[in-house]
Steps between C-alpha positions, in 0.01 A plus 500: 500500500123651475241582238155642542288518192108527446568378179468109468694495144752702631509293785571212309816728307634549821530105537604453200766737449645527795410150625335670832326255746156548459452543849741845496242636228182658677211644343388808657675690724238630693482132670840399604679417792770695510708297711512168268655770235918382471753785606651669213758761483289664156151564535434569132101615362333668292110608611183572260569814355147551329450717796793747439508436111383841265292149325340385774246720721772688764312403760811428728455352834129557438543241222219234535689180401850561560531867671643324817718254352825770609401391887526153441851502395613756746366214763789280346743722542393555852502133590783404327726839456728362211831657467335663084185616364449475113156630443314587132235693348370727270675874479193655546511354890787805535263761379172349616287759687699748444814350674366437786393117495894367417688831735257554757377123537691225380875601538473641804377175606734318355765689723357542844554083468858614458546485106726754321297517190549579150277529212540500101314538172714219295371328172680197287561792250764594766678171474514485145218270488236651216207560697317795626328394854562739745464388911561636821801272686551574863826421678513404869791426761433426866758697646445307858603186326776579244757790397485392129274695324273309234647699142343580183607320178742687313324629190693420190647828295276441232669495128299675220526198311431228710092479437512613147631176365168372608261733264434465158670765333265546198190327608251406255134654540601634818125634708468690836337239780162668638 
């Protein structure tokens, strides 16, 4: 029902793909109104994580650019306290300053609002999808609003097999990627 991007080619995707109203795409989230956001039962974001990410400078909060991006979103979930919360980032924000920044900060947060929360270090590796990208998923439920708990996808038994029919089995000139 909503987008918010700072991106304006991204921006466009969302129109495009998903054939959004342009006027249901903002462009920074520091600047909206709050209350011409839809309702929505699944708040679902994912923040900056250059501040949390071992890449980026760990600044956290701190963060110049994007350190306070967190805050914005928990301001939609105060206004608009959808039933789910699907958030993403890196899996660094779980370890970030020593633990503190995702245990001490963010999640509990997250459930004074009233969110049961649940976090997990998933990759498409895990789905039989052959890529390495580890990130951070966090699972919320708003117990004041429903009894059905939001569940994780069930991870497919993975078969031995089922990626090597995608390598080469005697590669030609095989060399190590720097």
């Amino acid at each position: 029902v909503y987008a918010c991007e700072i991106n304006d080619y991204l921006r466009e995707l969302y129109i495009k793909n998903f054939k959004f109203n342009p006027k249901r795409i903002d462009r920074d989230i520091r600047e909206i109104n709050l209350d011409h956001v839809p309702r929505y039962d699944v708040l679902c974001a994912g923040f900056p994580c250059q501040p949390f990410s071992k890449a980026g400078t760990q600044s956290g909060f701190s963060h110049e650019i994007a350190g306070d991006m967190f805050y914005y979103i928990l301001k939609f979930i105060k206004a608009h306290k959808p039933k789910y919360l699907f958030l993403e980032n890196v899996p660094n924000l779980y370890r970030h300053n020593n633990e503190k920044t995702w245990k001490l900060e963010m999640k509990p947060r997250l459930e004074r609002l009233g969110y049961d929360i649940e976090e997990e270090i998933l990759s498409p590796i895990h789905f039989n999808i052959p890529q390495t990208r580890n990130r951070m998923y966090i699972l919320g439920t708003n117990l004041k609003k429903t009894e059905e708990k939001i569940k994780w996808p069930v991870i497919p038994k993975t078969n031995n097999n089922s990626l090597r029919k995608l390598f080469i089995n005697n590669p030609k000139k095989p060399r190590p990627l720097t």
